[in-house]
């Protein structure tokens, strides 16, 4: 972390960048927030640890409008989002100085809390320098420990890899965290009967409160005005908890980002109701891979997305029925 | 003071639900929220905080106001019926109850919101003391005692037994209905529990948060502070904080085209949304900074200025837990405090 | 709120027999916005139209729905009727209650119910219609012809004769194209040069035609009626204005070892050269790869001998930018490379030649001065074998899948000419099929067989084996006699497949004209619009569209010219108003829409916006309504819903959906 | 009307037809008097690529029991490439609907040329039959739209 | 097995679609064993197309083909008569069941007249 700070200070001092976009320590041991750093003193609060799950790529849309360059710290998976945003002309590569940061898997404090850890006063083992694979919590109710991997975000278990697909330089080591198959959950659902599938999604989606956190955090959902907020399309919907969220909202949203979603997992991370929203996006990704060849959104900045492309002998929609 | 063994609670719930609707914390796919009790529901009284506050029992996220139907070329308006059945909300916490008090200030003053008023009239609240408060709690800051909560019925869960104490007429009435399931108890254990809870509250990291200087007198000073410009930056403009909040009361009114008519409904709105208070001329808050500022100014300045110093925050800490960008009201207060110290 | 009139047509009994038209009108009156509804015997009749017009005026209608036959039938009728009554024609919607209702249902109740719903959907749509005005764009009265072969020349002359300015851009130093390389032409055997040269001269002399030879199209922007084209005039190093075409420079040039492109590499030319004697313009160019002065700085002989002082070693490429209303592509063809056909020994023996090479051999101005001789030893051949379909009709990737169309006829021509001039030479043609559709074509082929004794053998050649004595052993099959044939030949002529000029791909990309897998330009409709590219304002002339012979090429050149003239004759173009439109406040500038636009109609601009008080510069999509054809691909691909299609807007379609599902 | 009175299930079916091929194919079916059930209502769009997946979801939300999209055969698109994009969009959408538990016969894409009146009619007959076998769309309809 | 099935099998084994043939005869023109054959290479295609497998299997040509693959190489239509012959041979071999030669028996059976190319070809063909 010190290396990140000193490099950032250096780049600020020599005028390469005007500001630094990173994470600032929170008021609890596990809630750092995305923040800008402008001068040397700002870095007193700088932090980069296992709780820095936020994907800073989306913030670069706004940062691209500012004067001068912004130094941004991107984790390997964040770089895919950044690339995709370049492709969609939503960020300006020239306005970004990208330092790829190492990643050892990011943490989901909810998982610890679900495991009964409450009243947390401090956490040990979440720093990048910590080599241990255990997290130790000091709580009001005593010391608690749990395995690092058990508190990891879902997305880290199916990590795309620790390569930075775009960066100006890379600092820090990464650990391979992949220990599950990316499409295993999707396949499980695919194998269900229509009734089971429907029940599964109804149960999950009935929790939705339409807070729009999934949409607003999503780097692919970068529309200036979302169709769900726009009166123009006759599609504006707001917090109709009955039907719309359960049936349409998430499907439409997933379709809107299909072929552009890098599977960064932010939607699932931020959902206050713990809905596994990635299951929608990943279904599209799986289908795209199977029907049109392997495609990873954000792997590059110039290829055509699968939905703005075609081949003469693409599969027919009837494949959905035929494959049973 | 009565008590009932934990294992008999389902009988208690069944008894209550036999006569009226019962809302209580239910675990659905890993998330605990208040929901109507049904046979076999996974009731969860151990989780301290439901994801959403239980305010929907009185102020649902979405409710119909009236339906307009077309009959040939004429329109027929069918108003939605007001709540006319009694119901019980079981397992609210002291902060949640305080949240309802905040809502009362909005909806029960003239002009009275009839939908809300009807629900308040028919609802009986059973509150539970917080056995193990968490690091995100700061109800103490607002003078709430989560060890000794006040509602129609107050309860404590101690060593596998629920202690039960009716505090109001409604509470007495409910107690009478389920008296057969309750046994008499003395208050010793409850007093001990209260002490234990209060001791923990003292240790909570946010308990010493100071709201000094947050009142209507400093409106412009706070409003014009340059701190907002820094604070709002990570905000994603989602509505999570407002939708989990027990006191946020803003709503939007919308129409839904059912094909054969229009349903007019209201639903929670969020001041964080870009289309919040959108009017014909446009929007009076055009930047996210302004919208972000609005939320906290409302909770900590405008509301107390209009309501005898009552803040429209109850320190439940849900926003602290749920904000995707780890922003929250505590960070806002602290940021001003730090700034104040420097100046 | 619209004031909508609904007009239900009986169509005699076509509709009225199965649909209760009165009921449809009655039900329509209950729909929002409808202030008038009536039914009538024949809405499309004069009287019916008059009723519509009367209602528009009396009831002050802002939109109308006609419940009648398919819009493909009478939409235009009703639109112009409405327009005459002062209503915008795009405020008319048709509910198709004949083809889609009365004609397919028998039960009156059921058909009536459906007609009511179809009317309701049309009413819902028209409620959201907005008056549309066809856009107008000015037409630049000048045409560009890319390619200066017979196709390009003919097109240019025809357009120029109609009084419009035409520019021809030709890549090589002279116009004339493939036809200038031919010796004689079938089926009349007249000399190619004799009929082509006058055309070339006519084009060059035409006051309306400007010829850019040794030039290439570098960039194209704009759209139908208003293209802007950059033409690169490559440096000739000879001042065209001064040069008298005396040819002394070519005679004196010491560098004479470059292969002659015009003679298909069968002989050589000087470094400063005109491709052939009748070249137009008769101004040489310097081949910088061969020129000693250019390579070493020493020499300069041409400059010294040039009386006119036309040599200019300092000349630079020049870019000419010109505006055009129409563009005709006439880029022609070449023969395919034979590297994949080792079995025919083309690369092994000089005596195995392509038919185009034979043209040069037979030509009096060719490498052998028109004498038929073996290129290896100059000897007079006694036995010549022609092999058909070399690289044509090929299913694998060695050749082309299509029939090159011209080979059967020119082979008959070659065989006949040889037998005519040299009766001692035996000519054998190995063929798969002889294809001679065309006026006097089969007669021509029969003459070769019957009058000239050309030996046609049904069967293909498997291998040509050069022999040590210089002969060529041809191993073929005679499928009719079921024999394998071994034949010693002195020369073998390959009817090599033709392919579009390889440069056409680059040009098609610049024009956003579509191209097929064989690099032929695609026509707008295979039967009904064969000389128009799907890209408006781009026309196709000659082999660039598909294999064809000279008469067909000239015919198509004329057709393309007429299409271009038809366009240039207009002062303004009316554009289909049902085009896509981008809402600049919603647009993200993400470029997704441009990716799917088949017409290149979407571009991006940085504009200043005031989005509810936020002022900023944004990259937004701009649709060129002159190019947009209104397919709507962009509207669906647009993530923000900024892109919408006028006349088929999101809200309109959703309103129809809602009305049907209600 | 009596159709509503007897309790027979009459599905609501929306058919999107491209203007150049399929709408003309439907016209041909009409002029050839090739019957198909009145449950099918056609919406004319310029090209199959104009059909936004949202339109299909919207139809289901508002109570449609089946949605079919007809366009020019691949390679024959009036706008050269529109139906290729439509094909990809619909494939993915249908797969997603299948994934969330919507019966997968409720949606269909069929390429119908202007000359294929017979095919249009046959397709519609088949499709209506399929929807009959699936019954009312209960999974995607919005509860508020129940009349 | 009916002749229809046999024809089908030959098509399957060879992967050849005889309908693609345009009857140009380049195969026969290329064949070094042409004169030895009673059914000529280009005719193989029509025999298969006409499902006259009996004659094909009984023909000398089957054993005169050198598997030099000249026809396969040069066929412009991707029909590859050589593969049809190969397939017909396999059909014969399969009908014999499991009574294959053992390697030891081969030298005895070798006809000194057998072209070396055939042996090389066979090795090439059967090495997998």
mmCIF file of C-alpha atoms in Angstrom, chain C residues 14 23 27 70-73 75 79 93-96 98-101 103-107 109-114 116-118 121 125 514 529 534 595-599 629-638 643-645 648-651 653-654 656-658 660-662, chain D residues 1-4 10 12-56 58-60 62-64 78-82 85 89 114 120 147:
data_model
loop_
_atom_site.group_PDB
_atom_site.id
_atom_site.type_symbol
_atom_site.label_atom_id
_atom_site.label_comp_id
_atom_site.label_asym_id
_atom_site.label_seq_id
_atom_site.Cartn_x
_atom_site.Cartn_y
_atom_site.Cartn_z
ATOM 1 C CA UNK C 14 -64.701 -8.155 -49.398
ATOM 2 C CA UNK C 23 -69.937 -2.146 -35.424
ATOM 3 C CA UNK C 27 -66.626 0.773 -31.361
ATOM 4 C CA UNK C 70 -53.322 -3.673 -46.645
ATOM 5 C CA UNK C 71 -51.323 -0.458 -46.325
ATOM 6 C CA UNK C 72 -49.130 -1.918 -49.027
ATOM 7 C CA UNK C 73 -52.116 -1.411 -51.283
ATOM 8 C CA UNK C 75 -51.558 3.711 -47.860
ATOM 9 C CA UNK C 79 -51.959 9.729 -47.557
ATOM 10 C CA UNK C 93 -52.630 4.990 -40.325
ATOM 11 C CA UNK C 94 -54.176 1.945 -41.913
ATOM 12 C CA UNK C 95 -55.822 -0.886 -40.019
ATOM 13 C CA UNK C 96 -55.577 -3.875 -42.304
ATOM 14 C CA UNK C 98 -59.068 -7.189 -45.234
ATOM 15 C CA UNK C 99 -55.942 -9.298 -45.832
ATOM 16 C CA UNK C 100 -55.372 -9.729 -42.118
ATOM 17 C CA UNK C 101 -58.972 -10.162 -41.113
ATOM 18 C CA UNK C 103 -60.264 -12.683 -45.913
ATOM 19 C CA UNK C 104 -59.004 -15.221 -43.454
ATOM 20 C CA UNK C 105 -61.841 -15.496 -40.989
ATOM 21 C CA UNK C 106 -65.280 -16.906 -41.648
ATOM 22 C CA UNK C 107 -67.103 -16.182 -38.434
ATOM 23 C CA UNK C 109 -68.473 -12.154 -34.823
ATOM 24 C CA UNK C 110 -64.904 -13.240 -34.503
ATOM 25 C CA UNK C 111 -63.753 -11.219 -37.505
ATOM 26 C CA UNK C 112 -65.592 -8.159 -36.267
ATOM 27 C CA UNK C 113 -63.987 -8.477 -32.861
ATOM 28 C CA UNK C 114 -60.566 -8.710 -34.418
ATOM 29 C CA UNK C 116 -62.200 -3.695 -33.699
ATOM 30 C CA UNK C 117 -58.894 -4.549 -32.057
ATOM 31 C CA UNK C 118 -56.902 -3.807 -35.211
ATOM 32 C CA UNK C 121 -54.259 -0.476 -32.327
ATOM 33 C CA UNK C 125 -50.725 4.570 -32.815
ATOM 34 C CA UNK C 514 -22.132 -3.745 -49.883
ATOM 35 C CA UNK C 529 -32.824 -2.839 -59.235
ATOM 36 C CA UNK C 534 -28.254 -0.509 -51.810
ATOM 37 C CA UNK C 595 -21.938 -0.139 -35.538
ATOM 38 C CA UNK C 596 -25.219 -1.605 -36.699
ATOM 39 C CA UNK C 597 -26.210 1.063 -39.249
ATOM 40 C CA UNK C 598 -26.001 -0.525 -42.692
ATOM 41 C CA UNK C 599 -25.884 2.871 -44.395
ATOM 42 C CA UNK C 629 -33.454 4.242 -44.716
ATOM 43 C CA UNK C 630 -35.446 3.751 -41.520
ATOM 44 C CA UNK C 631 -34.768 0.133 -40.639
ATOM 45 C CA UNK C 632 -34.589 0.821 -36.940
ATOM 46 C CA UNK C 633 -31.602 -1.369 -36.106
ATOM 47 C CA UNK C 634 -30.057 1.536 -34.219
ATOM 48 C CA UNK C 635 -33.126 2.158 -32.096
ATOM 49 C CA UNK C 636 -32.957 -1.261 -30.530
ATOM 50 C CA UNK C 637 -29.240 -1.311 -30.048
ATOM 51 C CA UNK C 638 -29.261 2.103 -28.348
ATOM 52 C CA UNK C 643 -32.438 6.734 -30.771
ATOM 53 C CA UNK C 644 -35.973 6.485 -32.006
ATOM 54 C CA UNK C 645 -37.565 5.895 -35.377
ATOM 55 C CA UNK C 648 -42.448 3.737 -35.877
ATOM 56 C CA UNK C 649 -41.446 5.201 -32.549
ATOM 57 C CA UNK C 650 -41.023 3.201 -29.395
ATOM 58 C CA UNK C 651 -44.102 4.773 -27.923
ATOM 59 C CA UNK C 653 -45.278 0.458 -31.158
ATOM 60 C CA UNK C 654 -45.799 0.084 -27.425
ATOM 61 C CA UNK C 656 -50.110 -0.782 -30.449
ATOM 62 C CA UNK C 657 -48.931 -3.625 -28.226
ATOM 63 C CA UNK C 658 -50.941 -2.268 -25.312
ATOM 64 C CA UNK C 660 -53.833 -5.389 -28.748
ATOM 65 C CA UNK C 661 -53.169 -6.936 -25.339
ATOM 66 C CA UNK C 662 -55.798 -4.925 -23.543
ATOM 67 C CA UNK D 1 -70.068 -11.334 -27.300
ATOM 68 C CA UNK D 2 -70.435 -15.033 -27.187
ATOM 69 C CA UNK D 3 -66.747 -15.727 -27.668
ATOM 70 C CA UNK D 4 -66.081 -14.239 -24.302
ATOM 71 C CA UNK D 10 -58.698 -17.474 -26.483
ATOM 72 C CA UNK D 12 -53.804 -13.037 -27.125
ATOM 73 C CA UNK D 13 -51.070 -13.270 -29.680
ATOM 74 C CA UNK D 14 -48.969 -10.443 -31.025
ATOM 75 C CA UNK D 15 -47.157 -10.942 -34.311
ATOM 76 C CA UNK D 16 -44.496 -8.445 -35.328
ATOM 77 C CA UNK D 17 -44.033 -8.524 -39.084
ATOM 78 C CA UNK D 18 -41.438 -6.715 -41.118
ATOM 79 C CA UNK D 19 -42.909 -4.531 -43.794
ATOM 80 C CA UNK D 20 -41.024 -5.983 -46.746
ATOM 81 C CA UNK D 21 -41.305 -9.716 -46.427
ATOM 82 C CA UNK D 22 -43.489 -11.024 -43.646
ATOM 83 C CA UNK D 23 -46.192 -8.386 -43.690
ATOM 84 C CA UNK D 24 -46.465 -8.979 -47.409
ATOM 85 C CA UNK D 25 -46.470 -12.717 -46.694
ATOM 86 C CA UNK D 26 -49.392 -12.156 -44.336
ATOM 87 C CA UNK D 27 -51.118 -10.141 -47.040
ATOM 88 C CA UNK D 28 -50.585 -13.021 -49.427
ATOM 89 C CA UNK D 29 -52.009 -15.448 -46.895
ATOM 90 C CA UNK D 30 -55.016 -13.134 -46.795
ATOM 91 C CA UNK D 31 -55.476 -12.822 -50.516
ATOM 92 C CA UNK D 32 -55.044 -16.594 -50.823
ATOM 93 C CA UNK D 33 -57.737 -17.021 -48.137
ATOM 94 C CA UNK D 34 -55.425 -19.164 -46.029
ATOM 95 C CA UNK D 35 -57.131 -19.088 -42.667
ATOM 96 C CA UNK D 36 -55.473 -18.866 -39.279
ATOM 97 C CA UNK D 37 -57.044 -18.048 -35.926
ATOM 98 C CA UNK D 38 -58.219 -14.525 -35.226
ATOM 99 C CA UNK D 39 -56.204 -14.549 -32.017
ATOM 100 C CA UNK D 40 -53.200 -13.387 -34.010
ATOM 101 C CA UNK D 41 -52.901 -9.622 -34.354
ATOM 102 C CA UNK D 42 -50.184 -8.213 -36.550
ATOM 103 C CA UNK D 43 -48.072 -5.149 -35.859
ATOM 104 C CA UNK D 44 -46.205 -3.782 -38.835
ATOM 105 C CA UNK D 45 -42.593 -2.768 -38.307
ATOM 106 C CA UNK D 46 -40.118 -1.677 -40.962
ATOM 107 C CA UNK D 47 -37.715 -4.498 -40.216
ATOM 108 C CA UNK D 48 -37.390 -7.328 -37.743
ATOM 109 C CA UNK D 49 -34.460 -5.416 -36.290
ATOM 110 C CA UNK D 50 -36.903 -2.709 -35.201
ATOM 111 C CA UNK D 51 -38.397 -5.047 -32.628
ATOM 112 C CA UNK D 52 -36.994 -4.175 -29.274
ATOM 113 C CA UNK D 53 -36.959 -7.056 -26.800
ATOM 114 C CA UNK D 54 -38.768 -4.631 -24.532
ATOM 115 C CA UNK D 55 -41.758 -4.700 -26.881
ATOM 116 C CA UNK D 56 -42.002 -8.428 -26.420
ATOM 117 C CA UNK D 58 -44.229 -5.376 -22.721
ATOM 118 C CA UNK D 59 -46.712 -7.538 -24.602
ATOM 119 C CA UNK D 60 -46.364 -10.276 -22.012
ATOM 120 C CA UNK D 62 -49.854 -6.492 -20.618
ATOM 121 C CA UNK D 63 -51.352 -9.918 -20.964
ATOM 122 C CA UNK D 64 -50.218 -11.418 -24.267
ATOM 123 C CA UNK D 78 -34.468 -5.274 -47.288
ATOM 124 C CA UNK D 79 -31.935 -3.398 -45.207
ATOM 125 C CA UNK D 80 -29.333 -6.105 -45.916
ATOM 126 C CA UNK D 81 -28.427 -6.972 -42.332
ATOM 127 C CA UNK D 82 -31.327 -6.145 -40.034
ATOM 128 C CA UNK D 85 -29.206 -8.523 -35.544
ATOM 129 C CA UNK D 89 -31.319 -10.430 -30.007
ATOM 130 C CA UNK D 114 -43.411 -12.126 -49.322
ATOM 131 C CA UNK D 120 -47.302 -17.614 -42.821
ATOM 132 C CA UNK D 147 -59.336 -7.097 -16.039
#
